[in-house]
Amino acid sequence: MASEASPQPARILVVGSGGRENALAWALIRSHGVETVWVAPGNGGTGDLAGCQPLAIPETDADALVEACRRHGIELVVVGPEAPLAAGVADRLRTAGLAVFGPGADGAQLEASKHWAKALMQEAGVPTAGYWWAGSEEEALAVLNRESRPLVVKADGLAAGKGVTVAETMDEARAAIGEIFAGRFGGDASLVLEERTEGPEVSVFALSDGQNLVLLPPAQDHKRIGEGDTGPNTGGMGAYAPAPLLDDAGMEQVRRQVLEPTLAALRRRGIDYRGVIYAGLMLTADGPSVIEFNCRFGDPECETLMPLLGPELATVLLACARGQLATAPPLTIAPLCSACVIAAAEGYPAAVRRGDAISSSLQPDGHLQLFHAGSSRDSQGVCRTSGGRVLAMVAQADDFDTAFERAYWGLEQVHFAGMTYRRDIGHQVRSR
Ligand code: AMP
Ligand code: GLY
């Protein structure tokens, strides 16, 4: 039985419409004590999950979300994407007396401002590449010319994953700087120039109640559209976990050198961070270095990780929301390998075709899940493509070869016109 300190929420609202939110809803409905999970606005797959219901409310409409929470007796709200978090939706819900997993607008600056995050890291002594901030094109070009090497150029605000240029040449760096100050990512432009670092990248997620942290297994994403990690960047074409790049000692180092000092620095700024801290790390020759922080779960890392988490998840997220992680039950993690492959629409990551019917003969089982992302139901109830990344096929097994074979088999059971996916996801951990 749950102790009084760790209640199990029966009625949960997940805010968002992506594959991440579909996977969160799937995992939460399996958690101890959960009866119903509403998803606002959800996607074409929400209604397929037994116990889950879509709510036609935009993710940034805080007033309508509060009203829906009252109407449905919601005990926990999980805010998925960065846009509502940065817009203060979690603050508005908390002010209305709700328990919310997701930081307020103050904590969301970890993701919403690269400059703010870099300054916090520097103050906290967190390992990260050296940087310069520039508020004008002249200043940025002056730094570039003084350093006389192509630096990494990062737009300061939220840029939907498109604000970073790892410049190979001075001309490329100048062009990236020019675009930012021409207003490509918003009018009030500024940027961060960063030293370039080298090494494999890995994502680490820590659940926080403002004081304590629970770390999830490390995951590796595949950002490029093309096989062999080629072509333009995407939101992520597939992932696997646990990534052997970080063993237990490596994770302990990340906790000590990155996550604990970051949480302490947030507290020193008066920020009570209740949500997930996503550390995008590069494993350099000198140890882990933070490439970026995000204030949300990664996508597709979330789809990859959720099937590994135990039925304490809802209780643990509610404990984070209430600042009571210290007395929550431990979150069990299945000792399995999880593989995720994204099926994207034709044209992604540029303009994509939409509106194609999605068909599936798949029978998901205990170790195979189909999560929806860019899909929606038409007026006849037919599920159609409506975004770039359409589906996430996720499978678990004792080894990565079997997990990926299952996920790729699963993809052969689903179809939409123009469906594309990378066949080499997990090449780092597969032997066949
Ligand atoms: P982000 O949009 O912040 O996720 O950055 C996109 C990608 O740019 C990262 O996944 C890295 O591959 C790369 N990147 C960002 N910062 C650096 C850096 N300082 N050195 C080398 N690559 C970087
Ligand atoms: N998969 C990368 C991200 O969610 O930002």
PDB file of N, CA and C and ligand atoms in Angstrom, residues 221 223 235 278 292 294 296-301, ligand 2:
ATOM      1  N   ASP A 221      20.238   9.483 -29.146  1.00  0.00           N
ATOM      2  CA  ASP A 221      19.357   9.908 -30.234  1.00  0.00           C
ATOM      3  C   ASP A 221      20.129   9.826 -31.555  1.00  0.00           C
ATOM      4  N   LYS A 223      20.242  12.331 -34.704  1.00  0.00           N
ATOM      5  CA  LYS A 223      19.642  13.605 -35.120  1.00  0.00           C
ATOM      6  C   LYS A 223      19.557  13.783 -36.626  1.00  0.00           C
ATOM      7  N   GLY A 235      14.402  16.478 -35.608  1.00  0.00           N
ATOM      8  CA  GLY A 235      14.076  16.389 -34.181  1.00  0.00           C
ATOM      9  C   GLY A 235      14.616  15.114 -33.554  1.00  0.00           C
ATOM     10  N   TYR A 278      16.905  17.763 -18.715  1.00  0.00           N
ATOM     11  CA  TYR A 278      17.448  16.961 -19.811  1.00  0.00           C
ATOM     12  C   TYR A 278      18.815  17.537 -20.117  1.00  0.00           C
ATOM     13  N   GLU A 292      23.733  21.151 -24.231  1.00  0.00           N
ATOM     14  CA  GLU A 292      22.514  21.937 -24.015  1.00  0.00           C
ATOM     15  C   GLU A 292      21.739  21.328 -22.866  1.00  0.00           C
ATOM     16  N   ASN A 294      17.641  20.963 -21.676  1.00  0.00           N
ATOM     17  CA  ASN A 294      16.249  21.169 -22.050  1.00  0.00           C
ATOM     18  C   ASN A 294      15.397  20.972 -20.802  1.00  0.00           C
ATOM     19  N   ARG A 296      12.452  19.476 -20.599  1.00  0.00           N
ATOM     20  CA  ARG A 296      11.410  18.502 -20.969  1.00  0.00           C
ATOM     21  C   ARG A 296      12.090  17.189 -21.294  1.00  0.00           C
ATOM     22  N   PHE A 297      11.287  16.134 -21.503  1.00  0.00           N
ATOM     23  CA  PHE A 297      11.848  14.887 -21.997  1.00  0.00           C
ATOM     24  C   PHE A 297      12.231  15.055 -23.468  1.00  0.00           C
ATOM     25  N   GLY A 298      13.267  14.343 -23.891  1.00  0.00           N
ATOM     26  CA  GLY A 298      13.629  14.322 -25.310  1.00  0.00           C
ATOM     27  C   GLY A 298      12.629  13.501 -26.096  1.00  0.00           C
ATOM     28  N   ASP A 299      12.583  13.788 -27.372  1.00  0.00           N
ATOM     29  CA  ASP A 299      11.695  13.070 -28.271  1.00  0.00           C
ATOM     30  C   ASP A 299      12.535  12.699 -29.490  1.00  0.00           C
ATOM     31  N   PRO A 300      12.930  11.464 -29.709  1.00  0.00           N
ATOM     32  CA  PRO A 300      12.303  10.207 -29.319  1.00  0.00           C
ATOM     33  C   PRO A 300      12.869   9.485 -28.088  1.00  0.00           C
ATOM     34  N   GLU A 301      13.700  10.150 -27.284  1.00  0.00           N
ATOM     35  CA  GLU A 301      14.235   9.442 -26.120  1.00  0.00           C
ATOM     36  C   GLU A 301      13.112   9.023 -25.161  1.00  0.00           C
TER      37      GLU A 301
HETATM   38  N1  GLY B   2      15.718  14.319 -29.344  1.00  0.00           N
HETATM   39  C1  GLY B   2      16.208  15.617 -29.123  1.00  0.00           C
HETATM   40  C2  GLY B   2      15.282  16.521 -28.451  1.00  0.00           C
HETATM   41  O1  GLY B   2      14.234  16.134 -27.982  1.00  0.00           O
HETATM   42  O2  GLY B   2      15.625  17.692 -28.330  1.00  0.00           O
END
